[in-house]
PDB file of C-alpha atoms and ligand atoms in Angstrom:
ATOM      1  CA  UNK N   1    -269.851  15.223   3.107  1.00 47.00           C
ATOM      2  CA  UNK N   2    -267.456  17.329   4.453  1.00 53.00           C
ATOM      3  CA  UNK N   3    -266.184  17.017   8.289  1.00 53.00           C
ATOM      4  CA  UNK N   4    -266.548  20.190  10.625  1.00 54.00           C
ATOM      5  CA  UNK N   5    -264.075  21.250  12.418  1.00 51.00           C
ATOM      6  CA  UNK N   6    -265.288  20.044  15.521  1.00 49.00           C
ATOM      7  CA  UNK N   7    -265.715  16.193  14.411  1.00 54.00           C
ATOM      8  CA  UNK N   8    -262.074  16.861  12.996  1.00 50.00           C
ATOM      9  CA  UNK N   9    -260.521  17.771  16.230  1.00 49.00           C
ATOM     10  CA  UNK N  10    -262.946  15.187  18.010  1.00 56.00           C
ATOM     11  CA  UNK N  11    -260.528  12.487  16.157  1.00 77.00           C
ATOM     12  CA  UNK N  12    -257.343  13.815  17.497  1.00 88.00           C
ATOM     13  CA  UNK N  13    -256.052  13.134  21.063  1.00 90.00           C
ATOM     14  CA  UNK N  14    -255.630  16.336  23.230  1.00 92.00           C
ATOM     15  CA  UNK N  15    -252.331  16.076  23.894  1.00 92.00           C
ATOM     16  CA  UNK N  16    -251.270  15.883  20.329  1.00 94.00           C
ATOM     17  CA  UNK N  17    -253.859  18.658  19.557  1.00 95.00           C
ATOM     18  CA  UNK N  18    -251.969  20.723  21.985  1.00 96.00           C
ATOM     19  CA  UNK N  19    -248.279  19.819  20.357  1.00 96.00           C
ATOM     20  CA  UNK N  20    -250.015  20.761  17.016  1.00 97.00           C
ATOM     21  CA  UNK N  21    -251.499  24.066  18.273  1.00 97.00           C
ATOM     22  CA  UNK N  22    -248.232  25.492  19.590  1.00 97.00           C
ATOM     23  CA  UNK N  23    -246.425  24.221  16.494  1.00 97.00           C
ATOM     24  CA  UNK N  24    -248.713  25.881  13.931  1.00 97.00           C
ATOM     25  CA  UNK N  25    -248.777  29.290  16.752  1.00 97.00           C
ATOM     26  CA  UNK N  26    -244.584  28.872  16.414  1.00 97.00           C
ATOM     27  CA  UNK N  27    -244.341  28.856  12.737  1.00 97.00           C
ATOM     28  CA  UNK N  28    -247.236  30.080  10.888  1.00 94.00           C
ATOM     29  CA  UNK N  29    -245.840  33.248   9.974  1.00 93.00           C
ATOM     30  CA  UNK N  30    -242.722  31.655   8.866  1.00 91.00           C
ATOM     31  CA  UNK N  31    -241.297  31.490   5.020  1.00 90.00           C
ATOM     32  CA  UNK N  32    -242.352  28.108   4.393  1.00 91.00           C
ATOM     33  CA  UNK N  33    -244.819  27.488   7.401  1.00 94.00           C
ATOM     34  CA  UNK N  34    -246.534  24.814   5.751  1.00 95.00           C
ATOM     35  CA  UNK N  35    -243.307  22.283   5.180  1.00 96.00           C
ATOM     36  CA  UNK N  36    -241.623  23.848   8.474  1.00 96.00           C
ATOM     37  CA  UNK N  37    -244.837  22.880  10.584  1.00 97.00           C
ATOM     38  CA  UNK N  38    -245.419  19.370   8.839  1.00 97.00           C
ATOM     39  CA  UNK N  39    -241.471  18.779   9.448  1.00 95.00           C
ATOM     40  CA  UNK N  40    -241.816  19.264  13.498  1.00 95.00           C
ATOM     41  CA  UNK N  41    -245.207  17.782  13.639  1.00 96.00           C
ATOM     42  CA  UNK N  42    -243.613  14.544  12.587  1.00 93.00           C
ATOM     43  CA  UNK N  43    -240.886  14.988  14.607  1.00 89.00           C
ATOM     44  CA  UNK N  44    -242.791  15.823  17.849  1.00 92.00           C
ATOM     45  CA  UNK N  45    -246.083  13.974  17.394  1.00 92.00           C
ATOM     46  CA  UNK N  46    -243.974  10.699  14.854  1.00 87.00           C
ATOM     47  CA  UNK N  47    -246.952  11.172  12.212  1.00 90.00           C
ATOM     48  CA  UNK N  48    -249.013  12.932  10.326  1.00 94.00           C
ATOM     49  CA  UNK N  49    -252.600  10.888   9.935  1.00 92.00           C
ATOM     50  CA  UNK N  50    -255.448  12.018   7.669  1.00 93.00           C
ATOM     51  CA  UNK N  51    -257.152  13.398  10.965  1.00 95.00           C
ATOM     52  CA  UNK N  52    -254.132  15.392  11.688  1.00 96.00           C
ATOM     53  CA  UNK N  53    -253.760  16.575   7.880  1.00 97.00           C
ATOM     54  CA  UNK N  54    -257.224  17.894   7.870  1.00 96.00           C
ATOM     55  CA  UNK N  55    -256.628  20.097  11.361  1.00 96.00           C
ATOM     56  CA  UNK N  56    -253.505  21.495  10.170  1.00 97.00           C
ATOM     57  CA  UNK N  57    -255.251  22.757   6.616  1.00 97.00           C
ATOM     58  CA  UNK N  58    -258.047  24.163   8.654  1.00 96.00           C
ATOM     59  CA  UNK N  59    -255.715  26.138  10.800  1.00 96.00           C
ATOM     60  CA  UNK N  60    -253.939  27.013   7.779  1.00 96.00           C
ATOM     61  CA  UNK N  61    -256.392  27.690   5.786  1.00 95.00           C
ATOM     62  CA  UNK N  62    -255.431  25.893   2.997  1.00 95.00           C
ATOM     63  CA  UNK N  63    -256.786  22.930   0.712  1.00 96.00           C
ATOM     64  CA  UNK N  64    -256.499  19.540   2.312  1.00 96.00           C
ATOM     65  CA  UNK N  65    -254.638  18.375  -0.600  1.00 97.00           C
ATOM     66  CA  UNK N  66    -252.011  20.251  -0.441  1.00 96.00           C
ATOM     67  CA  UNK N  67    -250.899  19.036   2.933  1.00 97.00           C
ATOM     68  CA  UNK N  68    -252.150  15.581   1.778  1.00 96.00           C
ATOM     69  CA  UNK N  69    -249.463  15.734  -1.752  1.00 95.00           C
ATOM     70  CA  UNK N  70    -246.316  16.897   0.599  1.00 95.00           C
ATOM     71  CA  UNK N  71    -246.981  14.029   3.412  1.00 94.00           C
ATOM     72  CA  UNK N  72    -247.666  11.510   0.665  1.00 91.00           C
ATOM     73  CA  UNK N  73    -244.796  13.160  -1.593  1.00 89.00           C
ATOM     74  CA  UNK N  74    -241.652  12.750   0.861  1.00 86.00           C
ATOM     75  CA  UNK N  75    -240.917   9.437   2.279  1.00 76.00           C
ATOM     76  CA  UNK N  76    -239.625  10.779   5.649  1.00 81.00           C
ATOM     77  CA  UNK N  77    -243.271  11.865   6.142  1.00 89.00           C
ATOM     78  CA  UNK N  78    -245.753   8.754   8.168  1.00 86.00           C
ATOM     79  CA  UNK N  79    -249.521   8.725   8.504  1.00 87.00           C
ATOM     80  CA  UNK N  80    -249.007   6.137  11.122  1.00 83.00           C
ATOM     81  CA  UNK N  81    -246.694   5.898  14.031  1.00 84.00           C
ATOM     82  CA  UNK N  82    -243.710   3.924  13.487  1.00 86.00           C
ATOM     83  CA  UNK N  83    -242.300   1.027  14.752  1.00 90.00           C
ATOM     84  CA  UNK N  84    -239.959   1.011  17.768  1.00 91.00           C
ATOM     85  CA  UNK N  85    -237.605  -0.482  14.981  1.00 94.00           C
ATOM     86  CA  UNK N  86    -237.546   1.004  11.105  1.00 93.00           C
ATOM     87  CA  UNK N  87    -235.867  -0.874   8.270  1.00 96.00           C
ATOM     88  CA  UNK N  88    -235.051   0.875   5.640  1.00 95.00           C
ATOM     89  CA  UNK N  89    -234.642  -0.463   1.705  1.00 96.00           C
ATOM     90  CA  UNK N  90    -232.350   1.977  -0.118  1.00 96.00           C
ATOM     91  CA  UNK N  91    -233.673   2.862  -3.563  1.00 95.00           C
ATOM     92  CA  UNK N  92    -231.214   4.459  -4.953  1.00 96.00           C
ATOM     93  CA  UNK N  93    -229.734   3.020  -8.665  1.00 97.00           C
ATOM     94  CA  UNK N  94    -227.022   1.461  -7.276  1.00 97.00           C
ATOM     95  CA  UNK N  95    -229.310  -0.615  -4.920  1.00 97.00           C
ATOM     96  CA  UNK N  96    -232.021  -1.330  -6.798  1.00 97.00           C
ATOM     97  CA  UNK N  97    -229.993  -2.709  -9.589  1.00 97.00           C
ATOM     98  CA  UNK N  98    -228.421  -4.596  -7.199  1.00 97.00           C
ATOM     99  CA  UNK N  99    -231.321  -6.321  -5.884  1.00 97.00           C
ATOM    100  CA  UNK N 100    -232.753  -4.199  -2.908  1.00 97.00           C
ATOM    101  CA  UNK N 101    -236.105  -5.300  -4.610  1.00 97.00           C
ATOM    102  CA  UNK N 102    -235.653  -8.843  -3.134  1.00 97.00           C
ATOM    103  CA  UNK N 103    -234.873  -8.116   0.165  1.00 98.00           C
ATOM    104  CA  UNK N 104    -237.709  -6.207   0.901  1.00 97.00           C
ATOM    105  CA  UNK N 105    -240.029  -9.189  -1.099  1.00 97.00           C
ATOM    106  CA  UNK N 106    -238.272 -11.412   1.650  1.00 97.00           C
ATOM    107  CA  UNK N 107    -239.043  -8.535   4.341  1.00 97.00           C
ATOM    108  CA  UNK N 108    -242.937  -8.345   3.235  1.00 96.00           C
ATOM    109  CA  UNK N 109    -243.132 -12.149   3.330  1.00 97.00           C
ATOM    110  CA  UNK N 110    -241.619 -12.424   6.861  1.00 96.00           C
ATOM    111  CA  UNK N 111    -243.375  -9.949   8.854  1.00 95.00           C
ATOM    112  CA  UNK N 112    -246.523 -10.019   6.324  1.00 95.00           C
ATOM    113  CA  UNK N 113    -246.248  -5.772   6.179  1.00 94.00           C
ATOM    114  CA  UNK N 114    -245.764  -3.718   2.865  1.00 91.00           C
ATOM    115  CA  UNK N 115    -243.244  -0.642   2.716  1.00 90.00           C
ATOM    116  CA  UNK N 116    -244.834   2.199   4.713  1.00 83.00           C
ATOM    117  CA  UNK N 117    -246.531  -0.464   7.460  1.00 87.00           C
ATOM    118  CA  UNK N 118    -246.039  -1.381  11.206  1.00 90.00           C
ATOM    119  CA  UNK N 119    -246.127  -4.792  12.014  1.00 92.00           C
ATOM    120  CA  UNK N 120    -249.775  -5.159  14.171  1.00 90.00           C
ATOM    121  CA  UNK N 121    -247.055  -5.410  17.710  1.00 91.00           C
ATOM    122  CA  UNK N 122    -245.747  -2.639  16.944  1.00 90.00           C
ATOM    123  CA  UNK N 123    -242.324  -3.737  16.728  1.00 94.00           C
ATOM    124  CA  UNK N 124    -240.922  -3.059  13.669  1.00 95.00           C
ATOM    125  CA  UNK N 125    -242.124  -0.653  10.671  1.00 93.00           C
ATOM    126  CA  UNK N 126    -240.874  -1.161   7.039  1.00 93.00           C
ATOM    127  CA  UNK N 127    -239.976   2.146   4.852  1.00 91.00           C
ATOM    128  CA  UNK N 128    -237.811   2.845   1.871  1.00 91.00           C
ATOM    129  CA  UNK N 129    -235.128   5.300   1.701  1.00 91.00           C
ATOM    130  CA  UNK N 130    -233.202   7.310  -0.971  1.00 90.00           C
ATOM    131  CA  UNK N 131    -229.636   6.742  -1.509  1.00 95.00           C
ATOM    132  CA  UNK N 132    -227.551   6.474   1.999  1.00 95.00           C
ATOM    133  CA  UNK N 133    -224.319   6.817   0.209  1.00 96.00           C
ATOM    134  CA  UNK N 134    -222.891   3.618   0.877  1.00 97.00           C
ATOM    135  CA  UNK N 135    -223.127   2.847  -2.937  1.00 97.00           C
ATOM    136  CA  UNK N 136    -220.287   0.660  -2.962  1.00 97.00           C
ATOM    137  CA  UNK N 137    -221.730  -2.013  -0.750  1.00 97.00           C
ATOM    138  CA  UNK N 138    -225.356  -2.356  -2.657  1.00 97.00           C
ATOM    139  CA  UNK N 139    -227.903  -3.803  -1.872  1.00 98.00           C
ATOM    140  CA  UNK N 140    -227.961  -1.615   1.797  1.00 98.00           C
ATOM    141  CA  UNK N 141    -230.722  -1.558   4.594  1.00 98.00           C
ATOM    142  CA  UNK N 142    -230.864   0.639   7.206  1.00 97.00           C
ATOM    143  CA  UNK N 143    -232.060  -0.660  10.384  1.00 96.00           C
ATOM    144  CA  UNK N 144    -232.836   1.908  12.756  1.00 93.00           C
ATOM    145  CA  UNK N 145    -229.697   4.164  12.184  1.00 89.00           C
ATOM    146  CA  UNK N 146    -227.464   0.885  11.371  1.00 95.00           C
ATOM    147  CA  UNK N 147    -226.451   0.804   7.710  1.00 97.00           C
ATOM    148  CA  UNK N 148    -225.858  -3.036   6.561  1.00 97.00           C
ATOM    149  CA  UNK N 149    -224.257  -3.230   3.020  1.00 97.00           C
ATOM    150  CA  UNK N 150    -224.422  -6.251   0.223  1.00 98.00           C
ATOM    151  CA  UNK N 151    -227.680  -7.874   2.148  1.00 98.00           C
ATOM    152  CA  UNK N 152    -228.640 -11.169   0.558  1.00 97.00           C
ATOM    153  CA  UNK N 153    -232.181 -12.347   0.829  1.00 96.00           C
ATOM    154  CA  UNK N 154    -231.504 -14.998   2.810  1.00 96.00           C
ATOM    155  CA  UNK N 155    -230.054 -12.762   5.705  1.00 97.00           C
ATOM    156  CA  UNK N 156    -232.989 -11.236   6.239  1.00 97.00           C
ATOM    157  CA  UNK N 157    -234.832 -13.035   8.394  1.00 97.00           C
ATOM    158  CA  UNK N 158    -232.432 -13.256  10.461  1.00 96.00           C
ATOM    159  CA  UNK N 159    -231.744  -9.556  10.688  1.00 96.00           C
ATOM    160  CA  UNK N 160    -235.567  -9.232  11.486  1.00 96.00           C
ATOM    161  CA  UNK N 161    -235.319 -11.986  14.209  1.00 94.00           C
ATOM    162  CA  UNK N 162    -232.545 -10.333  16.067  1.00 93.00           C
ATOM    163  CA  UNK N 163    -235.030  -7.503  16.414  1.00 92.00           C
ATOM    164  CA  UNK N 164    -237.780  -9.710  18.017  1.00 87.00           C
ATOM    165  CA  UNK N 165    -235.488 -11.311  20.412  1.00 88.00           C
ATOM    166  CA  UNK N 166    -233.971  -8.105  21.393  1.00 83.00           C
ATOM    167  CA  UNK N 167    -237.084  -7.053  22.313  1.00 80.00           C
ATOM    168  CA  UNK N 168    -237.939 -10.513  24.029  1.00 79.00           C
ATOM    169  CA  UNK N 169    -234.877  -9.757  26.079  1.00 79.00           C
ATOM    170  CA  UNK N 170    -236.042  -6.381  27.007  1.00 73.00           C
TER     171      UNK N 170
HETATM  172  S1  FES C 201    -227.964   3.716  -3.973  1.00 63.38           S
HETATM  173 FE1  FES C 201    -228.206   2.717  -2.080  1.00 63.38          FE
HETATM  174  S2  FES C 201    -226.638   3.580  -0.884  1.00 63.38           S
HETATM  175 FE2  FES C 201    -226.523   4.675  -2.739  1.00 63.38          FE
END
């Protein structure tokens, strides 16, 4: 059955109702609103949840879907909140023929996360990414805005474990 609007807003935090509310009163008349409002909502608020998808197609009086195919269309989009850390697996041709597919098999098996999740601390979130333009040094992560060129399985780990002990350290 379909939510009302009040259970729909009863799922979002007030604060974050109140970013979305002067987003959608900043930009709703704009060329575009619809991409232009998702865009700062996941800047300001850091992601766009099914909750938060249904609110903003109320207000905009569009189908839920729509909202629901750009989030799920464009990677830089999140229905959760990231990670204080993001690593990033490039897909472009150059790495994935060069084997970005195995480093983020050896990411999944470390932290137990799929591209897309947060580890359940917090800590770190796993994504993938369209070409960086560091071609020439395939397979590349990114790790937060770091970019780290010809990765080899084996270093991964340890690139995720420096992120846990910085954070032990912190
Ligand atoms: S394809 Fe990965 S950096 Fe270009």
């Amino acid at each position: 059955m379909a939510q009302t609007q009040t259970q729909v807003m009863n799922q979002i935090d007030p604060a974050v109702k109140k970013i979305i509310d002067e987003i959608l009163t900043a930009n709703r008349e704009k060329p575009g609103a619809t991409m232009v409002i998702l865009n700062e909502v996941q800047g300001k608020v850091g992601y766009i949840s099914a909750p938060l998808q249904n609110y903003i197609a109320e207000q905009l009086k569009v189908p839920v879907s729509k909202i629901h195919g750009v989030v799920s269309f464009y990677s830089f989009f999140t229905t959760t909140p990231r990670g204080k850390h993001t690593v990033k697996f490039c897909m472009g041709t150059a790495c994935y023929v060069g084997g970005v597919e195995q480093l983020l098999d050896k990411a999944n098996q470390v932290l137990g996360i799929k591209a897309g999740e947060t580890t359940p601390d917090g800590l770190v979130t796993l994504e993938i990414c369209r070409c960086v333009g560091a071609c020439s040094q395939a397979p590349v992560i990114v790790v937060d805005e770091n970019v780290q060129g010809r990765v080899k399985p084996n270093k991964v780990p340890q690139i995720l474990r420096a992120l846990q002990e910085e954070e032990q350290k912190s």
